[in-house]
């Protein structure tokens, strides 16, 4: 059977072999694989989201209000006690003045606010954002919709995983999985249609970029380790290196990988 990689081979004795090329890549590949967290884009801490503190205080005031209403009323009266009135006033002042005016700034905050609204209804029997017109959920949904998280996309390169515990075969299989996911992501763009300006295409492009970064990391690790002595694994390893080089437009590097694979009859 004709070698499918032979078409990429342009023999040139002056060019380095794959092994020599891998050696020159070793330092940069090691840096890329084991990059320190400081090189990554900073991630906002969930504890910095003001909605989390607002939710916590709402829960405290709700508990204080419940505790006050569980106390027995003075004999012969059905009117709320001063303590019950005070805890009720404090609760609703906080809900209307703080909780329902605080926009969550993180994905964790959006999730926490939505979950709190559901749990509050189940526990208290009414909706936390119910107003005098009996409108429900509107203010909670408005806060979540105004979160800056909904208009942002992931930025910066993701941190490279630790590949030290992965075999060559596992790395190759993982690369193939990421490549398949990238292909599928590309095919889904048509489903956005007229909604592409709503941010869907930006999110999809950002995820495709993340998939691409991980493919780069895996290819760099495969290059760093050098070709396997086992012929079948070495052949699959070469295919990954050639595929990634072509995907990145590094055609000369792809030709070098193909030349070495052809010389070893992989």
Coordinates of N, CA and C in Angstrom, one line a residue, residues 82-181:
X82 N -43.7 44.0 68.6 CA -42.7 45.0 68.1 C -41.5 44.3 67.4
X83 N -41.1 43.1 68.0 CA -40.0 42.4 67.4 C -40.3 41.8 66.1
X84 N -41.6 41.3 66.0 CA -42.0 40.8 64.7 C -42.1 41.9 63.6
X85 N -42.6 43.0 64.0 CA -42.7 44.1 63.0 C -41.3 44.6 62.6
X86 N -40.4 44.6 63.6 CA -39.0 45.1 63.3 C -38.3 44.1 62.4
X87 N -38.4 42.8 62.6 CA -37.7 41.9 61.8 C -38.3 41.8 60.4
X88 N -39.6 42.0 60.3 CA -40.3 42.0 59.0 C -39.8 43.3 58.2
X89 N -39.8 44.4 58.8 CA -39.4 45.7 58.2 C -37.9 45.5 57.7
X90 N -37.1 45.0 58.6 CA -35.7 44.9 58.2 C -35.5 43.9 57.0
X91 N -36.3 42.9 57.0 CA -36.2 41.9 55.9 C -36.5 42.5 54.6
X92 N -37.7 43.2 54.5 CA -38.2 43.7 53.2 C -37.4 45.0 52.8
X93 N -36.9 45.7 53.8 CA -36.0 46.9 53.4 C -34.7 46.3 52.7
X94 N -34.2 45.3 53.2 CA -33.0 44.7 52.6 C -33.3 44.1 51.3
X95 N -34.4 43.3 51.2 CA -34.8 42.7 49.9 C -35.0 43.7 48.8
X96 N -35.8 44.7 49.1 CA -36.1 45.7 48.1 C -34.9 46.7 47.8
X97 N -34.2 47.0 48.9 CA -33.1 48.0 48.7 C -31.8 47.5 48.4
X98 N -31.5 46.2 48.6 CA -30.2 45.6 48.4 C -30.3 44.4 47.5
X99 N -30.9 43.3 47.9 CA -30.9 42.1 47.1 C -31.4 42.3 45.7
X100 N -32.6 43.0 45.6 CA -33.2 43.1 44.2 C -32.6 44.3 43.4
X101 N -31.5 44.9 43.9 CA -30.8 45.9 43.2 C -29.4 45.6 43.0
X102 N -29.0 44.4 43.3 CA -27.6 43.9 43.2 C -27.5 43.0 42.0
X103 N -26.7 43.4 41.0 CA -26.5 42.6 39.8 C -25.4 41.6 40.0
X104 N -25.6 40.3 39.8 CA -24.5 39.4 40.0 C -23.4 39.6 38.9
X105 N -22.2 39.4 39.3 CA -21.1 39.7 38.4 C -20.3 38.5 37.9
X106 N -20.7 37.3 38.5 CA -20.0 36.1 38.1 C -21.1 35.0 37.7
X107 N -20.6 34.0 37.0 CA -21.5 32.9 36.7 C -22.0 32.2 38.0
X108 N -21.1 32.1 39.0 CA -21.5 31.5 40.3 C -22.6 32.4 41.0
X109 N -22.5 33.7 40.8 CA -23.5 34.6 41.4 C -24.8 34.4 40.7
X110 N -24.8 34.3 39.4 CA -26.1 34.1 38.7 C -26.8 32.8 39.1
X111 N -25.9 31.8 39.2 CA -26.5 30.5 39.6 C -27.0 30.5 41.1
X112 N -26.3 31.2 42.0 CA -26.7 31.3 43.4 C -28.0 32.0 43.5
X113 N -28.1 33.1 42.7 CA -29.3 33.9 42.9 C -30.5 33.1 42.4
X114 N -30.4 32.5 41.2 CA -31.5 31.7 40.7 C -31.9 30.5 41.7
X115 N -30.9 29.9 42.2 CA -31.2 28.8 43.2 C -31.8 29.3 44.4
X116 N -31.3 30.4 44.9 CA -31.9 31.0 46.1 C -33.4 31.4 45.9
X117 N -33.7 31.9 44.8 CA -35.1 32.3 44.5 C -36.0 31.1 44.5
X118 N -35.5 29.9 44.0 CA -36.3 28.7 44.0 C -36.4 28.1 45.4
X119 N -35.3 28.1 46.1 CA -35.4 27.5 47.5 C -36.2 28.4 48.4
X120 N -36.1 29.7 48.2 CA -36.9 30.6 49.1 C -38.4 30.4 49.0
X121 N -38.8 30.2 47.7 CA -40.3 30.0 47.5 C -40.7 28.7 48.2
X122 N -39.8 27.6 48.1 CA -40.2 26.3 48.7 C -40.2 26.4 50.2
X123 N -39.3 27.3 50.8 CA -39.2 27.4 52.2 C -40.2 28.3 52.8
X124 N -40.5 29.5 52.2 CA -41.3 30.5 52.7 C -42.7 30.6 52.2
X125 N -42.9 30.0 51.0 CA -44.3 29.9 50.4 C -44.6 31.1 49.6
X126 N -43.7 32.0 49.4 CA -43.9 33.2 48.4 C -42.6 33.5 47.7
X127 N -42.7 34.2 46.6 CA -41.6 34.5 45.8 C -40.8 35.7 46.4
X128 N -39.5 35.6 46.4 CA -38.7 36.7 47.0 C -38.8 38.0 46.3
X129 N -39.2 38.0 45.0 CA -39.3 39.3 44.3 C -40.7 39.6 43.9
X130 N -41.7 39.0 44.6 CA -43.1 39.4 44.3 C -43.4 40.8 44.8
X131 N -44.0 41.6 43.9 CA -44.3 43.0 44.2 C -45.8 43.2 44.4
X132 N -46.1 44.5 44.6 CA -47.5 44.8 44.9 C -48.5 44.5 43.8
X133 N -47.9 44.4 42.6 CA -48.8 44.1 41.4 C -48.8 42.6 41.2
X134 N -48.3 41.9 42.1 CA -48.2 40.4 42.0 C -47.4 39.9 40.9
X135 N -46.4 40.7 40.4 CA -45.5 40.3 39.4 C -44.4 39.4 40.1
X136 N -44.1 38.3 39.5 CA -43.2 37.4 40.2 C -42.0 37.0 39.2
X137 N -40.8 36.8 39.8 CA -39.6 36.4 39.0 C -39.0 37.5 38.1
X138 N -39.8 38.6 37.9 CA -39.3 39.6 36.9 C -38.1 40.2 37.4
X139 N -38.0 40.6 38.6 CA -36.8 41.4 39.1 C -35.6 40.4 39.2
X140 N -35.8 39.2 39.6 CA -34.7 38.2 39.7 C -34.2 38.0 38.3
X141 N -35.1 37.7 37.4 CA -34.6 37.5 36.0 C -33.9 38.7 35.4
X142 N -34.4 39.9 35.7 CA -33.8 41.1 35.2 C -32.3 41.3 35.8
X143 N -32.1 40.9 37.0 CA -30.8 41.0 37.6 C -29.8 40.0 36.9
X144 N -30.3 38.8 36.7 CA -29.4 37.8 36.0 C -29.2 38.3 34.6
X145 N -30.2 38.8 33.9 CA -30.0 39.2 32.5 C -29.1 40.4 32.4
X146 N -28.9 41.2 33.4 CA -28.0 42.3 33.4 C -26.6 42.0 33.8
X147 N -26.4 40.7 34.2 CA -25.0 40.4 34.6 C -24.0 40.5 33.5
X148 N -22.9 41.1 33.8 CA -21.8 41.2 32.7 C -21.3 39.9 32.3
X149 N -21.6 38.8 33.0 CA -21.2 37.5 32.6 C -21.9 37.1 31.3
X150 N -23.1 37.5 31.1 CA -23.8 37.1 29.9 C -23.4 37.7 28.7
X151 N -22.6 38.8 28.8 CA -22.1 39.5 27.6 C -20.6 39.3 27.4
X152 N -20.0 38.4 28.2 CA -18.6 38.2 28.0 C -18.3 36.8 27.5
X153 N -17.1 36.6 27.0 CA -16.7 35.3 26.6 C -15.3 35.0 27.2
X154 N -15.0 33.7 27.4 CA -13.7 33.4 28.0 C -12.5 34.0 27.2
X155 N -11.6 34.6 27.9 CA -10.4 35.2 27.3 C -9.1 34.5 27.8
X156 N -8.1 34.7 27.0 CA -6.8 34.2 27.4 C -6.7 32.7 27.1
X157 N -5.5 32.2 27.2 CA -5.2 30.8 27.0 C -5.5 30.0 28.2
X158 N -6.2 28.9 28.1 CA -6.4 28.0 29.3 C -5.1 27.4 29.8
X159 N -5.0 27.1 31.0 CA -3.8 26.5 31.5 C -3.6 25.1 30.9
X160 N -2.4 24.8 30.6 CA -2.1 23.4 30.1 C -2.3 22.4 31.2
X161 N -2.9 21.2 30.9 CA -3.0 20.2 31.9 C -1.6 19.6 32.2
X162 N -1.6 18.8 33.2 CA -0.4 18.0 33.6 C -0.5 16.7 32.8
X163 N 0.4 16.5 31.9 CA 0.4 15.3 31.0 C 1.2 14.1 31.6
X164 N 1.8 14.4 32.8 CA 2.9 13.4 33.2 C 2.3 12.0 33.4
X165 N 1.1 11.9 33.8 CA 0.5 10.5 34.0 C -0.1 9.9 32.8
X166 N 0.0 10.5 31.6 CA -0.7 10.0 30.4 C 0.3 9.3 29.5
X167 N -0.1 8.2 29.0 CA 0.8 7.5 28.0 C 0.6 8.1 26.6
X168 N 1.5 7.7 25.7 CA 1.5 8.3 24.4 C 0.1 7.9 23.7
X169 N -0.4 6.7 23.9 CA -1.6 6.3 23.3 C -2.8 7.1 23.9
X170 N -2.7 7.4 25.2 CA -3.8 8.2 25.8 C -3.8 9.7 25.3
X171 N -2.6 10.2 25.1 CA -2.4 11.5 24.5 C -3.0 11.6 23.1
X172 N -2.7 10.6 22.3 CA -3.1 10.5 20.9 C -4.7 10.4 20.9
X173 N -5.2 9.6 21.7 CA -6.7 9.4 21.7 C -7.4 10.7 22.2
X174 N -6.7 11.4 23.1 CA -7.3 12.7 23.6 C -7.2 13.7 22.5
X175 N -6.1 13.8 21.8 CA -6.0 14.7 20.7 C -7.1 14.4 19.7
X176 N -7.3 13.2 19.3 CA -8.4 12.8 18.3 C -9.8 13.3 18.8
X177 N -10.0 13.2 20.2 CA -11.3 13.6 20.7 C -11.5 15.1 20.6
X178 N -10.4 15.8 20.9 CA -10.5 17.3 20.8 C -10.7 17.7 19.4
X179 N -10.0 17.0 18.5 CA -10.2 17.4 17.0 C -11.6 17.1 16.6
X180 N -12.2 16.0 17.0 CA -13.5 15.7 16.7 C -14.5 16.7 17.2
X181 N -14.2 17.2 18.5 CA -15.1 18.2 19.1 C -15.0 19.5 18.3

